[in-house]
Coordinates of C-alpha atoms in Angstrom, one line a residue:
M1 CA 9.4 26.1 -24.6
A2 CA 9.0 22.3 -24.7
R3 CA 10.7 21.6 -21.1
G4 CA 8.3 24.3 -19.7
K5 CA 5.2 22.0 -21.1
K6 CA 7.1 18.9 -20.0
Q7 CA 7.7 20.3 -16.5
G8 CA 3.7 20.9 -16.2
R9 CA 2.4 17.7 -17.3
G10 CA 1.3 14.9 -14.8
K11 CA -0.5 15.2 -11.3
P12 CA 1.5 16.7 -8.2
P13 CA 2.4 14.3 -5.5
A14 CA -0.2 13.3 -3.3
Q15 CA 0.4 15.0 0.3
K16 CA 1.1 12.1 2.9
K17 CA -0.7 11.9 5.7
P18 CA 0.8 12.5 9.0
P19 CA 1.9 9.3 11.2
L20 CA -0.3 8.5 14.3
T21 CA 1.4 8.9 17.1
H22 CA -0.7 8.5 20.0
F23 CA -4.2 7.1 21.0
L24 CA -7.2 7.9 23.6
C25 CA -8.0 4.6 25.6
L26 CA -9.2 3.0 28.7
P27 CA -6.4 0.8 30.1
L28 CA -7.6 -2.5 31.4
V29 CA -4.8 -3.4 33.5
T30 CA -4.9 -2.6 36.8
R31 CA -3.6 -3.8 40.2
D32 CA -7.3 -6.0 40.8
S33 CA -7.6 -7.4 37.3
K34 CA -3.5 -7.8 36.3
P35 CA -3.6 -11.5 38.3
Q36 CA -6.8 -12.4 36.8
L37 CA -5.6 -11.3 33.4
Q38 CA -2.2 -12.9 33.4
A39 CA -3.8 -16.3 34.6
S40 CA -6.5 -16.3 31.6
V41 CA -4.3 -15.2 28.8
E42 CA -1.7 -18.0 29.8
T43 CA -4.3 -20.6 30.2
F44 CA -5.9 -19.7 26.6
R45 CA -2.5 -19.3 25.2
D46 CA -1.7 -22.8 26.1
I47 CA -4.7 -24.2 24.6
V48 CA -5.0 -22.6 21.2
T49 CA -1.3 -21.7 20.3
T50 CA 1.1 -23.6 18.1
K51 CA 4.3 -24.9 19.4
N52 CA 5.9 -25.0 15.7
E53 CA 6.1 -20.9 15.4
Q54 CA 7.2 -21.6 11.9
T55 CA 4.3 -23.5 10.6
A56 CA 1.9 -21.2 12.5
S57 CA 3.6 -18.0 10.3
Q58 CA 4.1 -19.2 7.0
V59 CA 3.2 -17.1 4.6
E60 CA 2.9 -17.2 0.7
E61 CA 5.3 -15.0 -1.2
P62 CA 3.2 -13.0 -3.4
G63 CA 4.0 -12.5 -7.1
D64 CA 3.9 -10.0 -9.7
D65 CA 0.2 -10.9 -10.2
D66 CA -2.3 -9.1 -8.2
K67 CA -4.5 -11.9 -8.0
S68 CA -1.9 -14.3 -6.6
K69 CA -2.5 -15.2 -3.0
S70 CA -0.6 -13.4 -0.3
E71 CA -2.1 -15.1 2.6
T72 CA -2.8 -18.2 4.4
I73 CA -5.4 -19.8 6.5
T74 CA -4.4 -21.7 9.8
S75 CA -6.5 -23.4 12.3
S76 CA -3.8 -23.0 15.1
V77 CA -2.7 -19.3 16.6
H78 CA 0.8 -18.1 16.6
P79 CA 1.9 -17.5 19.8
K80 CA 3.1 -13.8 19.2
A81 CA -0.5 -13.3 17.8
V82 CA -1.6 -13.2 21.2
R83 CA -1.6 -10.1 22.8
P84 CA 0.8 -9.2 25.9
V85 CA -1.9 -9.0 29.1
G86 CA 0.3 -5.4 29.4
A87 CA -1.0 -4.3 26.1
L88 CA -5.0 -5.0 26.5
H89 CA -7.0 -1.6 26.5
C90 CA -9.8 -0.1 25.1
T91 CA -9.4 2.3 22.4
L92 CA -11.4 5.2 22.2
G93 CA -9.6 7.2 19.3
V94 CA -6.1 7.6 17.7
M95 CA -4.6 10.8 17.0
S96 CA -1.5 12.6 15.1
L97 CA -0.3 15.1 17.4
D98 CA 3.3 17.0 17.5
Q99 CA 4.4 18.0 20.7
N100 CA 2.1 21.5 21.0
K101 CA -0.8 19.4 20.1
L102 CA 0.2 16.5 22.6
E103 CA 0.2 19.2 25.5
E104 CA -3.1 20.5 24.3
A105 CA -4.7 16.9 24.7
K106 CA -3.2 16.3 28.1
E107 CA -4.7 19.5 28.9
L108 CA -8.1 18.7 27.8
L109 CA -7.7 15.2 29.3
R110 CA -7.0 16.7 33.0
H111 CA -9.7 19.1 32.5
L112 CA -12.5 16.4 31.8
D113 CA -15.2 16.5 34.9
I114 CA -15.3 12.7 35.2
S115 CA -17.9 12.5 37.9
L116 CA -20.3 14.5 36.0
M117 CA -19.8 12.7 32.7
L118 CA -20.2 9.6 34.6
Q119 CA -23.6 11.2 36.1
N120 CA -24.8 12.0 32.4
A121 CA -23.9 8.5 31.3
A122 CA -26.1 7.0 34.2
S123 CA -29.3 8.9 32.8
Q124 CA -28.7 6.9 29.5
E125 CA -28.7 3.4 30.8
R126 CA -29.5 0.8 28.7
E127 CA -30.6 3.0 25.9
Q128 CA -29.9 1.2 22.5
A129 CA -28.9 4.3 20.4
I130 CA -26.6 7.1 22.0
S131 CA -26.3 10.1 20.3
T132 CA -23.2 11.8 20.6
D133 CA -24.2 15.1 20.4
A134 CA -26.5 14.3 23.5
A135 CA -23.9 12.8 25.3
A136 CA -21.9 15.6 25.0
S137 CA -24.4 18.3 25.7
E138 CA -23.5 19.4 29.0
P139 CA -20.4 21.1 30.3
L140 CA -17.5 18.9 30.7
V141 CA -15.3 21.0 32.2
N142 CA -14.0 20.6 35.9
S143 CA -16.8 21.8 38.2
T144 CA -16.8 22.9 41.7
N145 CA -20.5 21.0 42.3
S146 CA -19.9 17.9 40.5
P147 CA -21.6 14.9 42.3
P148 CA -19.5 13.5 45.1
N149 CA -18.9 9.6 45.8
T150 CA -19.7 8.8 41.9
P151 CA -19.7 4.6 41.8
P152 CA -16.9 3.3 40.1
L153 CA -17.3 1.5 36.7
R154 CA -17.1 -2.0 37.2
I155 CA -16.2 -4.4 34.6
D156 CA -16.3 -8.1 33.4
L157 CA -14.2 -9.1 30.5
R158 CA -15.5 -12.4 29.2
G159 CA -15.9 -14.3 25.6
L160 CA -14.4 -14.2 22.5
V161 CA -15.5 -12.7 19.3
S162 CA -14.0 -12.4 15.9
M163 CA -14.0 -9.1 13.5
H164 CA -14.1 -10.5 10.9
A165 CA -16.0 -14.0 9.4
P166 CA -14.6 -16.7 11.8
Q167 CA -13.5 -19.2 9.1
K168 CA -11.1 -16.2 7.9
T169 CA -10.2 -13.7 10.5
S170 CA -6.9 -12.2 12.1
I171 CA -8.8 -10.4 15.2
L172 CA -9.9 -12.1 17.9
Y173 CA -11.4 -9.9 20.9
S174 CA -13.3 -9.8 24.2
A175 CA -15.8 -6.6 24.9
P176 CA -16.0 -5.4 28.0
V177 CA -19.5 -5.7 30.2
D178 CA -20.8 -3.0 32.7
Q179 CA -23.8 -3.8 34.4
T180 CA -24.9 -0.3 35.4
G181 CA -24.9 0.9 31.5
R182 CA -22.7 3.8 32.0
L183 CA -19.5 2.7 30.1
Y184 CA -20.5 2.9 26.6
P185 CA -22.1 6.3 26.9
F186 CA -19.7 7.6 29.0
C187 CA -16.7 6.4 26.5
L188 CA -19.0 8.2 23.6
A189 CA -18.8 11.2 25.4
V190 CA -14.8 11.3 26.1
Q191 CA -14.5 10.6 22.5
E192 CA -16.7 13.6 21.5
K193 CA -14.6 15.8 23.6
F194 CA -11.6 14.9 21.9
K195 CA -13.2 15.3 18.4
E196 CA -14.5 18.7 19.1
S197 CA -11.3 19.9 19.8
D198 CA -9.9 18.1 16.9
F199 CA -7.5 16.1 18.2
L200 CA -9.2 12.4 17.1
A201 CA -8.2 11.0 13.7
K202 CA -11.3 10.9 11.3
D203 CA -13.4 7.8 11.7
D204 CA -17.2 7.6 11.0
R205 CA -17.6 4.5 12.5
K206 CA -19.4 3.6 15.4
L207 CA -17.5 3.0 18.5
K208 CA -16.6 -0.5 19.4
L209 CA -15.2 -1.2 22.7
H210 CA -13.2 -4.0 23.0
A211 CA -10.0 -5.5 24.2
T212 CA -7.9 -7.1 21.2
I213 CA -6.8 -10.8 22.5
V214 CA -5.2 -12.2 19.2
N215 CA -3.7 -9.9 16.1
T216 CA -2.1 -11.8 13.7
I217 CA -0.6 -8.6 12.2
Y218 CA 2.2 -9.5 15.2
A219 CA 3.2 -13.2 14.1
K220 CA 6.0 -13.0 11.5
G221 CA 6.0 -14.7 8.1
R222 CA 8.6 -16.2 5.6
K223 CA 10.4 -13.0 4.0
Q224 CA 8.5 -11.9 1.4
R225 CA 9.6 -10.5 -2.0
P226 CA 9.2 -7.2 -2.7
P227 CA 6.2 -6.1 -4.4
P228 CA 6.3 -5.0 -7.9
K229 CA 6.8 -1.0 -9.0
W230 CA 3.7 -0.4 -9.8
K231 CA 2.1 -1.5 -6.3
M232 CA 5.3 0.2 -4.4
K233 CA 3.8 3.8 -5.6
Q234 CA 1.0 3.3 -3.8
Q235 CA 2.4 2.3 -0.6
T236 CA 3.7 4.8 2.0
T237 CA 6.1 4.4 4.6
S238 CA 3.8 6.2 7.3
S239 CA 3.1 3.9 10.4
G240 CA -0.1 5.7 11.2
Q241 CA -2.2 5.8 8.0
G242 CA -4.4 2.5 7.0
A243 CA -7.4 1.0 8.4
M244 CA -7.2 1.1 12.2
A245 CA -9.9 0.5 13.9
S246 CA -8.8 -0.9 16.7
E247 CA -9.1 -0.7 17.9
M248 CA -12.7 0.6 17.2
G249 CA -15.0 -0.5 14.4
E250 CA -12.5 -2.5 15.2
S251 CA -13.0 1.1 16.6
A252 CA -11.5 4.4 16.2
A253 CA -9.5 4.0 13.3
V254 CA -8.2 5.8 10.2
G255 CA -9.8 3.3 7.4
D256 CA -10.4 6.4 4.6
D257 CA -7.7 5.4 2.2
K258 CA -8.1 1.8 0.5
A259 CA -5.0 2.2 -1.1
E260 CA -3.0 1.5 2.3
G261 CA -4.8 -1.7 2.3
E262 CA -2.7 -2.9 -0.4
K263 CA 0.7 -3.2 2.5
S264 CA 1.8 -6.5 2.9
S265 CA 4.5 -6.3 5.3
Q266 CA 4.5 -3.9 8.3
K267 CA 6.4 -3.5 11.5
P268 CA 4.6 -4.0 14.7
E269 CA 3.9 -0.3 15.3
Q270 CA 1.9 0.0 12.2
G271 CA 0.4 -3.6 13.1
E272 CA -1.4 -1.3 16.0
V273 CA -3.3 0.7 12.9
E274 CA -2.9 -1.5 9.7
G275 CA -4.2 -4.9 11.7
H276 CA -7.2 -3.8 12.8
G277 CA -10.7 -3.1 11.3
P278 CA -13.0 -5.0 9.2
N279 CA -10.5 -4.4 6.4
A280 CA -7.5 -5.4 8.0
N281 CA -4.9 -6.9 5.9
A282 CA -3.0 -9.3 7.8
P283 CA -1.6 -11.9 5.6
L284 CA -1.7 -14.5 8.1
K285 CA -5.8 -15.5 8.7
I286 CA -7.1 -18.4 11.1
D287 CA -10.3 -20.1 11.2
A288 CA -11.4 -19.7 14.7
T289 CA -14.7 -21.7 14.6
S290 CA -13.5 -24.4 17.3
T291 CA -11.7 -21.4 19.5
L292 CA -14.8 -19.1 19.6
E293 CA -17.0 -21.9 20.2
R294 CA -14.6 -23.3 23.4
F295 CA -14.0 -19.9 25.1
E296 CA -17.5 -18.0 24.1
D297 CA -18.1 -17.8 28.0
F298 CA -14.4 -17.7 29.2
V299 CA -13.6 -15.5 31.6
W300 CA -10.6 -13.2 31.4
A301 CA -11.0 -11.1 34.4
E302 CA -14.6 -10.3 36.4
D303 CA -15.9 -7.6 38.8
F304 CA -12.4 -5.2 38.4
V305 CA -12.7 -1.5 38.6
L306 CA -11.5 0.5 35.7
D307 CA -9.3 3.3 37.2
R308 CA -8.1 5.4 34.4
I309 CA -8.1 7.4 31.1
A310 CA -4.8 7.6 29.3
I311 CA -3.1 8.9 26.5
C312 CA -0.4 6.5 25.1
E313 CA 2.4 6.3 22.6
M314 CA 1.8 4.2 19.6
G315 CA 4.0 1.4 20.0
A316 CA 4.0 -1.2 23.0
K317 CA 7.5 -1.4 24.5
K318 CA 9.4 -4.0 25.3
I319 CA 10.5 -4.3 29.0
T320 CA 13.6 -6.9 29.6
S321 CA 15.0 -8.4 32.5
D322 CA 18.5 -7.8 33.6
E323 CA 19.4 -10.7 31.6
G324 CA 17.8 -9.3 28.6
K325 CA 14.9 -11.8 28.3
V326 CA 11.4 -9.7 27.2
V327 CA 9.6 -10.1 30.7
A328 CA 6.3 -8.1 29.7
E329 CA 5.0 -5.7 26.9
E330 CA 3.4 -2.4 27.7
Y331 CA 2.4 1.1 25.9
T332 CA 3.7 4.6 27.4
E333 CA 1.2 6.6 29.1
V334 CA 2.0 10.2 28.6
A335 CA -1.0 11.3 30.4
S336 CA -3.7 10.0 32.2
V337 CA -6.4 10.7 34.6
K338 CA -8.1 8.7 37.3
L339 CA -11.7 7.4 37.4
P340 CA -13.7 6.9 40.8
T341 CA -12.5 3.7 42.4

């Protein structure tokens, strides 16, 4: 009897959330933009990064006391915190997909009527508040009478903004500017269709279109001591839970589990998710005040056409030369649909 009572005590273990596997995005690297982005990112890197990676990545070791400091603030930028050109994109949403759901998401992407959606977006030009319901009110599947010769989405990428208070931030980004006013409502409409089909991870925050230029989650610090046992119980090994937002508010992130913010060490793939958003938990912070002033009007790329929407795998892949040297870093696109060019 006693054994039976003992077994019935306690709360059932919390069900782990499935890891995030893919994201929906607007890739910013095109044939026309790539040379501009390569030159501008290299210029930025030369100006703001420190040559002493050990100093730039120094992170104090956390103790057992939860009040102990586990971060440091530096005015310089670690070279690895600057995102590679091939990884630049604007995230519309993140997803946790098995193979069947992935195929369904690909099918939805292929059947979006891009021309019609852009026409609908044009009617909402320069509106300050856009209802996602209104943006998705028209049929958004392929139709034979879609207006032909839809003008392309031509954008500029300029300036630098902090995701957090400039004096203590881990993310710097640049926001795309579309002179026709169609880009944002168009992206909202695409996002809404994927939400309706239950592909996107839940996120109630407003979409924030941006290209992450700096994310210190990718800068490695000193090896940290393991956290105390009570804190380890709050952690998960999933690479897809936490406060993403990239890449949306920061953007399209999953930020509904505050306990995930306790993590103190992550793999680069985890950084995709947890290194973003207003509650990003990167242990390395930078004082970006002077950097933001210097690059306030900096041109990353201008007057280039967005050529596709893509579903990508989480985790940028390193591309190496025959000698084994890393020459690029890109996300794997598992599906894409062309935009008017």
